[in-house]
Short mmCIF file of C-alpha atoms in Angstrom, two decimals:
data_model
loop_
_atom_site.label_atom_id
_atom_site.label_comp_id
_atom_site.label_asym_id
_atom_site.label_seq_id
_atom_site.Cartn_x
_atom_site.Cartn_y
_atom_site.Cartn_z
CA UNK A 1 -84.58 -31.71 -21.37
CA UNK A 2 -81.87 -34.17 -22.04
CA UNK A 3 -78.58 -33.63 -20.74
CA UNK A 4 -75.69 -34.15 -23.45
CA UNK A 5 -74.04 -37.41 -22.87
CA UNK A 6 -70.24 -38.03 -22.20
CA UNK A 7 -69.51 -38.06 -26.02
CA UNK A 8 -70.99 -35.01 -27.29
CA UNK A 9 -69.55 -33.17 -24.05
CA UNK A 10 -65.60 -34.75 -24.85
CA UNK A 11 -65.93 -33.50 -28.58
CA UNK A 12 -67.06 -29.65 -27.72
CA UNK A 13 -63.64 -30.05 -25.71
CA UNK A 14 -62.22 -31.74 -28.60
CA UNK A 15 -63.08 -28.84 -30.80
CA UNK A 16 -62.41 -26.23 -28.55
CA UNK A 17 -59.27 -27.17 -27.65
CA UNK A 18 -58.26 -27.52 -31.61
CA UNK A 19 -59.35 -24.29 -32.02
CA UNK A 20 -57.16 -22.60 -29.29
CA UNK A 21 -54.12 -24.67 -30.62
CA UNK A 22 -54.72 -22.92 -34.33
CA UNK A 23 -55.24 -19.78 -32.75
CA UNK A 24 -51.89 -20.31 -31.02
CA UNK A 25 -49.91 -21.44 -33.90
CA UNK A 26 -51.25 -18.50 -36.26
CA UNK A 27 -50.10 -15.87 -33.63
CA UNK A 28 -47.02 -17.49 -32.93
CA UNK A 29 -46.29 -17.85 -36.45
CA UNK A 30 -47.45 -13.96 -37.34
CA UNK A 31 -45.06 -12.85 -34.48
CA UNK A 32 -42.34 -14.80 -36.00
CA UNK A 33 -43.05 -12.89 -39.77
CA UNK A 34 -43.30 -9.11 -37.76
CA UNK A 35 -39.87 -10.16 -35.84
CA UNK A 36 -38.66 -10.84 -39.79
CA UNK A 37 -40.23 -7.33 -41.39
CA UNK A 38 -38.77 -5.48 -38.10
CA UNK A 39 -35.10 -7.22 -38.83
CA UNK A 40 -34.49 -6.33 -42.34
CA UNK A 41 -36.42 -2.70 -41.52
CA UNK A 42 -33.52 -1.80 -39.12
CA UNK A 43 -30.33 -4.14 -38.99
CA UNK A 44 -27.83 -3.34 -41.67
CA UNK A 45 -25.92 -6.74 -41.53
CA UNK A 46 -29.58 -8.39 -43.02
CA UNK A 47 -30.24 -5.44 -45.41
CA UNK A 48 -27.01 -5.56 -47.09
CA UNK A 49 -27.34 -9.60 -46.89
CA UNK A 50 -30.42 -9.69 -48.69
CA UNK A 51 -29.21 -6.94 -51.44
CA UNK A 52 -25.64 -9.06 -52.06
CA UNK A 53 -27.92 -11.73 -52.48
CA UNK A 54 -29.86 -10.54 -54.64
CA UNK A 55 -26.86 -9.34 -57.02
CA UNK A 56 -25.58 -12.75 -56.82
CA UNK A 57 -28.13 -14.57 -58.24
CA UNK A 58 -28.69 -11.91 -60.59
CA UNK A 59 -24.98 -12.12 -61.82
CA UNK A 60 -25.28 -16.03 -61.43
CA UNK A 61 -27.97 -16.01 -63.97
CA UNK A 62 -26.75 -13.51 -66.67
CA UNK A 63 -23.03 -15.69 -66.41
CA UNK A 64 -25.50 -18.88 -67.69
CA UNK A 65 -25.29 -20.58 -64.75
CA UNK A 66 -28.04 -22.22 -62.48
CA UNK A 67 -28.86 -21.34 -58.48
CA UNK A 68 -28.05 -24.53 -56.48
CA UNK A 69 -30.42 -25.07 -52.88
CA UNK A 70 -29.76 -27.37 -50.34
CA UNK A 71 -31.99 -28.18 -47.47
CA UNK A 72 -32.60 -30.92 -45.29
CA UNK A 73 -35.73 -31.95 -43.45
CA UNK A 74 -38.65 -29.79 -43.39
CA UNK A 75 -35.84 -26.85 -44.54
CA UNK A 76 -35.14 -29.09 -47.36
CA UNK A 77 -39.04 -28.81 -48.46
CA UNK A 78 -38.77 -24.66 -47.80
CA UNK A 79 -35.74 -25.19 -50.45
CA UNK A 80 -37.66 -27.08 -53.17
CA UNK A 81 -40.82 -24.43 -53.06
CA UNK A 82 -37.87 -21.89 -53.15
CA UNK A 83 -36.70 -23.79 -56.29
CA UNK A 84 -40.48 -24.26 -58.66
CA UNK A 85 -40.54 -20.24 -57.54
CA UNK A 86 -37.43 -19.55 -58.60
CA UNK A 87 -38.56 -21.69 -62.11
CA UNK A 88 -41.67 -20.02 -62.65
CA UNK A 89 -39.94 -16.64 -62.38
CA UNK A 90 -36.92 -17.93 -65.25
CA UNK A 91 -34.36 -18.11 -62.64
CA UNK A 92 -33.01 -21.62 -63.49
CA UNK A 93 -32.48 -23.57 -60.08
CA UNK A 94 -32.39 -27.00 -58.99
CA UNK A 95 -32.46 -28.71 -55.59
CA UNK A 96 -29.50 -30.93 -54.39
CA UNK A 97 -30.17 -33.16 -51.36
CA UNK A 98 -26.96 -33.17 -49.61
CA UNK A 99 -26.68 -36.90 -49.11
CA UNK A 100 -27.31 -37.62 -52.90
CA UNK A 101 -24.81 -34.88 -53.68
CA UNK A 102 -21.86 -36.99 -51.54
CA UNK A 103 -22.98 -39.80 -54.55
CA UNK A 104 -22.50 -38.51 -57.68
CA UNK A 105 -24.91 -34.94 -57.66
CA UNK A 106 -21.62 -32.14 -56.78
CA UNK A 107 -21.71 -31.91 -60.81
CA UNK A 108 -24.91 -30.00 -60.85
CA UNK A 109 -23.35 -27.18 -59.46
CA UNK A 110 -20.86 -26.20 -62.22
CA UNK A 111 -17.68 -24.05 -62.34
CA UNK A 112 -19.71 -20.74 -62.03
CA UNK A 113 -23.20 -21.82 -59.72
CA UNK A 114 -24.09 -20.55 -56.71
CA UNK A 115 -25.40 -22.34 -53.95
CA UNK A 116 -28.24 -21.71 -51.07
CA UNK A 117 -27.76 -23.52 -48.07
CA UNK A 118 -30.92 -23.45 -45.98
CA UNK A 119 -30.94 -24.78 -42.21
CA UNK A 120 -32.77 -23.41 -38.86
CA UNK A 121 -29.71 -23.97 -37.31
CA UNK A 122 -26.73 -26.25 -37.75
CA UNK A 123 -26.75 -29.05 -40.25
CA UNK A 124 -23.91 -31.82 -39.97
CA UNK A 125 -25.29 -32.73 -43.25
CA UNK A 126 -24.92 -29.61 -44.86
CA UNK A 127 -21.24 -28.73 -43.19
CA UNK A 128 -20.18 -32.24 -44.83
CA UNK A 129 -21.92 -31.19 -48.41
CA UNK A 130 -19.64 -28.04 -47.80
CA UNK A 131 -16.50 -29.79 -47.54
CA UNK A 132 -16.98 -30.89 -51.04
CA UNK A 133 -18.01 -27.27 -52.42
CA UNK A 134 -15.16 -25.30 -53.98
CA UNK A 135 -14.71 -22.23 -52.01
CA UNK A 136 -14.74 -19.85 -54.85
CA UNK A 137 -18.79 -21.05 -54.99
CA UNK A 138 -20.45 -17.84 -53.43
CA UNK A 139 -22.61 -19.30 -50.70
CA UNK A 140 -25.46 -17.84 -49.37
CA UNK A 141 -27.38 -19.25 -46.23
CA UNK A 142 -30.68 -18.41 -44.92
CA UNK A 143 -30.47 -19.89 -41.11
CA UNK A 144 -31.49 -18.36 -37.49
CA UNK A 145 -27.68 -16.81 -37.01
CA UNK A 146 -28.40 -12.81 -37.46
CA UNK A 147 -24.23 -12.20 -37.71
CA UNK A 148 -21.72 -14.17 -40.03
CA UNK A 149 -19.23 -14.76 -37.82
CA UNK A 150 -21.84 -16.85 -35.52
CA UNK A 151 -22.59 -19.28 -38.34
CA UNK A 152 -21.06 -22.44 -38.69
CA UNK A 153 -21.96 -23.00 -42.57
CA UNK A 154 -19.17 -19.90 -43.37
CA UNK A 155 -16.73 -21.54 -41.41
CA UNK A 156 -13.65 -22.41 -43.65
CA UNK A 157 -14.94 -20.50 -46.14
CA UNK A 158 -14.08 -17.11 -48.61
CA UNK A 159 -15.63 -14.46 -46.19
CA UNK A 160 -16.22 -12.68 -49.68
CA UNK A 161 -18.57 -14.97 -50.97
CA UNK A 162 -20.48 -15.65 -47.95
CA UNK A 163 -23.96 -13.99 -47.80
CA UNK A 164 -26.18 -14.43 -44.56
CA UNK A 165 -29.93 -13.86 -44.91
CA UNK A 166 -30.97 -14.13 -40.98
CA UNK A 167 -34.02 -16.03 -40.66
CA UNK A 168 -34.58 -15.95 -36.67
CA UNK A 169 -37.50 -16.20 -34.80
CA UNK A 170 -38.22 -14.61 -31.79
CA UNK A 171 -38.91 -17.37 -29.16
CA UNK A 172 -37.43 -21.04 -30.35
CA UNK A 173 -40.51 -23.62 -31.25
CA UNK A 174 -39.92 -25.54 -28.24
CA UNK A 175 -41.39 -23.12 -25.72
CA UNK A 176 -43.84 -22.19 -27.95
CA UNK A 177 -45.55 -25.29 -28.47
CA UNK A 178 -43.76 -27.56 -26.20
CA UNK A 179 -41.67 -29.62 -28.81
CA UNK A 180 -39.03 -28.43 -31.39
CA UNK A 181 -41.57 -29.55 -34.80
CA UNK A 182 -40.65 -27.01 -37.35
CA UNK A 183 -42.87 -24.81 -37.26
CA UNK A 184 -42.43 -20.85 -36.95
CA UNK A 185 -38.84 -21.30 -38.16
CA UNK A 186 -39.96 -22.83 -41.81
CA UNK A 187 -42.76 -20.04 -42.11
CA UNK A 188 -39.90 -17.42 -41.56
CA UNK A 189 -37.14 -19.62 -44.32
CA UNK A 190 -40.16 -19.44 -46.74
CA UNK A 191 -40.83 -16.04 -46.66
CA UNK A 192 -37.12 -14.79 -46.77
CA UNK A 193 -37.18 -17.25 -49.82
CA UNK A 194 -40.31 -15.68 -51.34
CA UNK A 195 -38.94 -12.19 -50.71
CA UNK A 196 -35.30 -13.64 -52.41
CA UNK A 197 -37.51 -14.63 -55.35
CA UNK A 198 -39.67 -11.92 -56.36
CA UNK A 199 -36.63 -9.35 -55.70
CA UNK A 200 -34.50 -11.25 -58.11
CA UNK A 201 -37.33 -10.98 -60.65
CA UNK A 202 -37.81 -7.57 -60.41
CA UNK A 203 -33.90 -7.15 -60.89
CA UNK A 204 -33.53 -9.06 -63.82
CA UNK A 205 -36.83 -8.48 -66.03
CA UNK A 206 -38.50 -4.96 -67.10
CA UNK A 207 -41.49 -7.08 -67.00
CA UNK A 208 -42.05 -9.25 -64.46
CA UNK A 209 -45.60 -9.86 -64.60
CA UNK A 210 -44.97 -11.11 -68.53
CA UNK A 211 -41.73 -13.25 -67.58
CA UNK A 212 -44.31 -15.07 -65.10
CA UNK A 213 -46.72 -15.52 -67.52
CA UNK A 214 -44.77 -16.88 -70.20
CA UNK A 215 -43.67 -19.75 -67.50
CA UNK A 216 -47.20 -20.51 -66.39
CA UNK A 217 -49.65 -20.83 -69.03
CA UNK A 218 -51.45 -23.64 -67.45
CA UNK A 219 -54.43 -23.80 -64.70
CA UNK A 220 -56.52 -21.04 -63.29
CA UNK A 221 -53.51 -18.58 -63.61
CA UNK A 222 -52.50 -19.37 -66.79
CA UNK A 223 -56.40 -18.98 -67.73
CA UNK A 224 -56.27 -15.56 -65.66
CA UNK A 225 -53.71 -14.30 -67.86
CA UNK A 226 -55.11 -15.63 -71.39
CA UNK A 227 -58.15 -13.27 -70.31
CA UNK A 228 -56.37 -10.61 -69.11
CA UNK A 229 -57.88 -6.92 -67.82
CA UNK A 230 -60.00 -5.81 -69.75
CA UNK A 231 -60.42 -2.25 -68.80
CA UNK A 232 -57.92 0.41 -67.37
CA UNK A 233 -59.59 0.56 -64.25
CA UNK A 234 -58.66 -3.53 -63.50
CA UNK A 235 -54.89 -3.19 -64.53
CA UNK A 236 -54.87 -0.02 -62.05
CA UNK A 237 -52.93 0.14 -58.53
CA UNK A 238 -54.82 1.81 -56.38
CA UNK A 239 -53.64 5.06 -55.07
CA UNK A 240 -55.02 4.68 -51.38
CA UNK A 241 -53.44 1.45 -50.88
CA UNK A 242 -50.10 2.58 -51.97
CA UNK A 243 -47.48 3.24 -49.17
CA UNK A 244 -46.25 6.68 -48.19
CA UNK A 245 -42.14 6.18 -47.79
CA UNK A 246 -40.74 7.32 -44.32
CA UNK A 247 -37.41 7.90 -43.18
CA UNK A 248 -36.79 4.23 -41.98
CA UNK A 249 -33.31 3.22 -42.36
CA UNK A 250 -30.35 4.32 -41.07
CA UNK A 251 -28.05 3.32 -43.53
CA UNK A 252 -26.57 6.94 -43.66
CA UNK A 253 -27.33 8.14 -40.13
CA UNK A 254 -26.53 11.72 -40.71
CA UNK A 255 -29.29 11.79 -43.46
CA UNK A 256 -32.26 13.96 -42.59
CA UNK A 257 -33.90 13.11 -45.96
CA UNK A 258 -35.56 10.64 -48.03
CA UNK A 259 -32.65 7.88 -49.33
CA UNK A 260 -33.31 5.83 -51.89
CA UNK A 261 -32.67 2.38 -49.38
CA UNK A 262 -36.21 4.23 -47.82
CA UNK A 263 -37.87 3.89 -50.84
CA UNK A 264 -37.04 -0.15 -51.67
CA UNK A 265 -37.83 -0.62 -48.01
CA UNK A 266 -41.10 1.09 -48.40
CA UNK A 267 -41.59 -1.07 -51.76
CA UNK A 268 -40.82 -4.51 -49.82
CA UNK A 269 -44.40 -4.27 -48.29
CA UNK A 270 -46.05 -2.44 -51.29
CA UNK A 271 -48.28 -5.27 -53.09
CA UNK A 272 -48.18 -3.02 -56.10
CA UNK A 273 -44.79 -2.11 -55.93
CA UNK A 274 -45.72 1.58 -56.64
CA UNK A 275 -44.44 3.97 -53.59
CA UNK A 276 -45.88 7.38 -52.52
CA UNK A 277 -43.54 10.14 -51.25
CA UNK A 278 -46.28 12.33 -50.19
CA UNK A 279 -49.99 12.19 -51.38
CA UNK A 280 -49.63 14.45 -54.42
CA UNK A 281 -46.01 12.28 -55.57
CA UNK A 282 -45.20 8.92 -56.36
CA UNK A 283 -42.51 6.42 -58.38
CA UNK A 284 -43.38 3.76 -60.67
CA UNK A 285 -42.07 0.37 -60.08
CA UNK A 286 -40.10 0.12 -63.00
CA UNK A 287 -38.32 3.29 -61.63
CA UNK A 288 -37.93 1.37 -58.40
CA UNK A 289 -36.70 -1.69 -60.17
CA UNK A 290 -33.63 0.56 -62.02
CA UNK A 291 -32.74 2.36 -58.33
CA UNK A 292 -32.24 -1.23 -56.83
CA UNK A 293 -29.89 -2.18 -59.69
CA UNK A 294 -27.31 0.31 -58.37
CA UNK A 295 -25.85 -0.26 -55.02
CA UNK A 296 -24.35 3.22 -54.84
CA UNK A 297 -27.67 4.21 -55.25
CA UNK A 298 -28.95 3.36 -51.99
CA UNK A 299 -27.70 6.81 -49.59
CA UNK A 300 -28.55 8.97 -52.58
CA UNK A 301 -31.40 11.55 -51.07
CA UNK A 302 -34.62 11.85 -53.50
CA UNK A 303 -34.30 15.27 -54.49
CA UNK A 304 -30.51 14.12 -55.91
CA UNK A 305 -32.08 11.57 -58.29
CA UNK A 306 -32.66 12.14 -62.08
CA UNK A 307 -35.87 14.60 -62.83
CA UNK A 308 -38.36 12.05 -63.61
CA UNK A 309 -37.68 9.13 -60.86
CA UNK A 310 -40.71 11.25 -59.15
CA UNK A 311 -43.71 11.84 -60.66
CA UNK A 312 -46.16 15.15 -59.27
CA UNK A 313 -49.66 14.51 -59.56
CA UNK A 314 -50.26 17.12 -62.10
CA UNK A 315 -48.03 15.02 -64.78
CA UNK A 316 -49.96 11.98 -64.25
CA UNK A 317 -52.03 11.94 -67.61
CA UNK A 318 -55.46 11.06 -67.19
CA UNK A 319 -57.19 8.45 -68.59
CA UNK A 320 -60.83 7.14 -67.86
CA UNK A 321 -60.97 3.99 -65.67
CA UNK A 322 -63.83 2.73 -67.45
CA UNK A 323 -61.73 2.74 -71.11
CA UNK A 324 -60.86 -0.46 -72.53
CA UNK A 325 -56.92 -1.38 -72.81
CA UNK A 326 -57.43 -0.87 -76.22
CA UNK A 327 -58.75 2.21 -76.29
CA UNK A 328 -56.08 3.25 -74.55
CA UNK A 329 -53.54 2.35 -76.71
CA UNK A 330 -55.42 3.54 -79.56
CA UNK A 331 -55.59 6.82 -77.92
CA UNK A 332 -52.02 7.27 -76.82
CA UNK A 333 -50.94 5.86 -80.25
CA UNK A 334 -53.05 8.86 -81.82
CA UNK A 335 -51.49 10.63 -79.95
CA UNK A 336 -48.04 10.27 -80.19
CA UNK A 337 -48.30 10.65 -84.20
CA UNK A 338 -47.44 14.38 -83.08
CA UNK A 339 -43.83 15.97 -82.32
CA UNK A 340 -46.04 17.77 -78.82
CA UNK A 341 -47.79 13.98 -78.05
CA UNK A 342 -44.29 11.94 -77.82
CA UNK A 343 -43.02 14.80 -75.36
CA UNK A 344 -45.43 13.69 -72.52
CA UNK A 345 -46.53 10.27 -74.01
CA UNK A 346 -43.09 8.56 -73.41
CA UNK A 347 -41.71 5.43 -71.26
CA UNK A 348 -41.99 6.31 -67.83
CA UNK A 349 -45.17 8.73 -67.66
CA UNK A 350 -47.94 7.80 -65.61
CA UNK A 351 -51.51 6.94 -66.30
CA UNK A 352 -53.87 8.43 -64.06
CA UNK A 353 -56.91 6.08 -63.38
CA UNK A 354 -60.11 8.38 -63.53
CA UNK A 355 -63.21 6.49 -61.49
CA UNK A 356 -67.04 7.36 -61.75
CA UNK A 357 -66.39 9.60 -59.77
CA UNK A 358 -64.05 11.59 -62.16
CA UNK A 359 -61.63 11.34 -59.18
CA UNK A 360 -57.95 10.61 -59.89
CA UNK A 361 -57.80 6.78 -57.94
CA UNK A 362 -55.26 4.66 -59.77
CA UNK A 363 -52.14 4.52 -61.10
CA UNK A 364 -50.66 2.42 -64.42
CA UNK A 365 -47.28 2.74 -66.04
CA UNK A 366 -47.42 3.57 -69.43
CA UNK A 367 -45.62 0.40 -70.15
CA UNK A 368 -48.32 -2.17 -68.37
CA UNK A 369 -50.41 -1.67 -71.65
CA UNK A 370 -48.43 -4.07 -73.18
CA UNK A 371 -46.52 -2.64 -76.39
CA UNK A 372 -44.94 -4.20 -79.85
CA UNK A 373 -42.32 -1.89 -81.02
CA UNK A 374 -44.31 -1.45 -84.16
CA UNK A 375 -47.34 0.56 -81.92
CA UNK A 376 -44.75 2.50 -79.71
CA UNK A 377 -43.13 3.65 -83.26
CA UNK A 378 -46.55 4.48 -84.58
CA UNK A 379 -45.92 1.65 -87.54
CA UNK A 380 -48.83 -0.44 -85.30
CA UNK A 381 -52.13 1.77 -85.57
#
């Protein structure tokens, strides 16, 4: 037998050796995303961060003006993917370099914009952009510092329109991999961004999934959504993967019960959005969407809220997976021709998903089927 020569014996190394290094860099950088999910679980000074910032943009937005994000470096990048998501999801943003600002660009921030300063940790660049900013500008920053008072980009600033989104990691990129290459810390930035994004969606459109679509009619999505599901069982959320709310946050410490802050928490990680209390209960996430519009909503226990925000099992109204979305609109707008069909055919009730199994295994909001107002008055059929 031949023995391997020098070359093929340096390249198994090679490889080898590239493999560990991924290996390391994907664990590192999943660490850094579970130190994230654990952070905004259970500290109160990042919870309330994220939900003032979310109300800012929100209020930024419906006042006509535009989100202004500032980055430099590889944070600068994190800020312009934060900006074509903010786009696609009608939330009108730009991106401001803060050395072309100092020349001319302050003017794209306007008398009522808001700006998002993004920066692992200090940024001489973007203290001397701030100089220039008018302090009534609410300011939010997305940086490493987990309290305001530690964070140099609020310094000689309105405390009151300072928002801090902590973006930390839990061991700094330099002992990790031996050099300080951004790394860990941008994964983190563009994930609090991400999470910043789709929550401002959700607070300012009914329909999310349309206001996306409407902004992205080109490629393989836009070709997803000219096809769109064809039967109820596609446009479904699956019950099983839906998750059960616990008693997470301690917002109101001397609450023994479900609060509504457990609920959006529980939603943050729900890829449906839909959120089971127990197995036989769940809320909608249009329903969630209205709760997180209300601040003073967030220590109110479940069994406070309207009837309606939860939905029992046995009100869910069934409806065979393997129907066509047309069907089912035909059917419910049969239905609702009678006084007895609008009572339990109305916004908010729940389609239950019937498999071949005639087992009860998805969800759908009545609203998902996509209505004119002509078919939900009964002028359409």
């Amino acid at each position: 037998m031949t023995p391997p020569d020098a070359d093929e014996i340096l390249d198994a190394a090679s490889n080898a050796g590239a493999l560990r290094t991924a290996l390391h860099v994907i664990a590192t950088e999943r660490d850094g995303l579970t130190n994230l999910e654990n952070l905004y679980k259970t500290n109160s000074i990042a919870q309330e961060g994220f939900m003032s910032a979310v109300h800012a943009i929100s209020k930024t937005i419906h006042r006509g003006a535009k989100v202004v994000i500032s980055g430099v470096g590889k944070s600068g990048k994190i800020g312009e993917k934060l900006v074509a998501t903010m786009n696609s999801f009608g939330v009108r943003s730009t991106f401001l370099h803060p050395t072309e600002a100092l020349h001319g660009d302050l003017g794209v921030i306007g008398e009522v914009g808001l700006h998002v300063s993004i920066a692992e940790c200090t940024s001489a660049e973007l203290l001397t952009l701030l100089q220039h900013i008018r302090p009534s500008v609410p300011l939010i920053a997305i940086t490493s510092h987990i309290n305001p008072s530690t964070c140099p980009l609020f310094h000689h600033r309105n405390p009151s329109n300072c928002i801090l989104l902590p973006a930390p990691i839990p061991v700094s990129e330099t002992v990790s991999f031996g050099l300080a290459a951004p790394t860990t810390s941008t994964t983190v930035a563009l994930t609090i961004g991400d999470a910043l994004a789709m929550a401002v969606l959700n607070r300012l459109h009914s329909s999310p999934a349309d206001v996306f679509h409407k902004y992205h009619p080109g490629g393989a999505i836009g070709a997803a959504v000219s096809k769109g599901p064809q039967r109820m069982a596609e446009l479904a959320a699956m019950v099983a993967d839906v998750p059960i709310a616990r008693i997470q946050s301690r917002h109101s410490s001397a609450s023994t019960s479900l609060t509504v802050l457990d609920i959006l928490l529980t939603a943050a990680r729900s890829s449906s959005g839909w959120v089971r209390l127990s197995s036989r209960t769940i809320v909608g996430p249009r329903i969630i969407q209205k709760l997180g519009r209300d601040p003073s909503n967030l220590d109110r226990e479940i069994h406070h809220l309207e009837e309606g925000t939860v939905v029992e099992k046995q009100d869910w109204i069934s409806i065979p997976g393997s129907s066509t979305v047309k069907e089912a609109k035909q059917w419910i707008m049969d239905m609702r021709r009678g006084e007895r069909g609008k009572r339990f055919l109305k916004q908010g009730t729940i389609l239950g998903i019937v498999d071949e199994e005639k087992e009860v295994s998805g969800v759908v909001e009545i609203e998902e089927l996509g209505w004119t107002e002509e078919e939900w008055s009964g002028d359409g059929g």
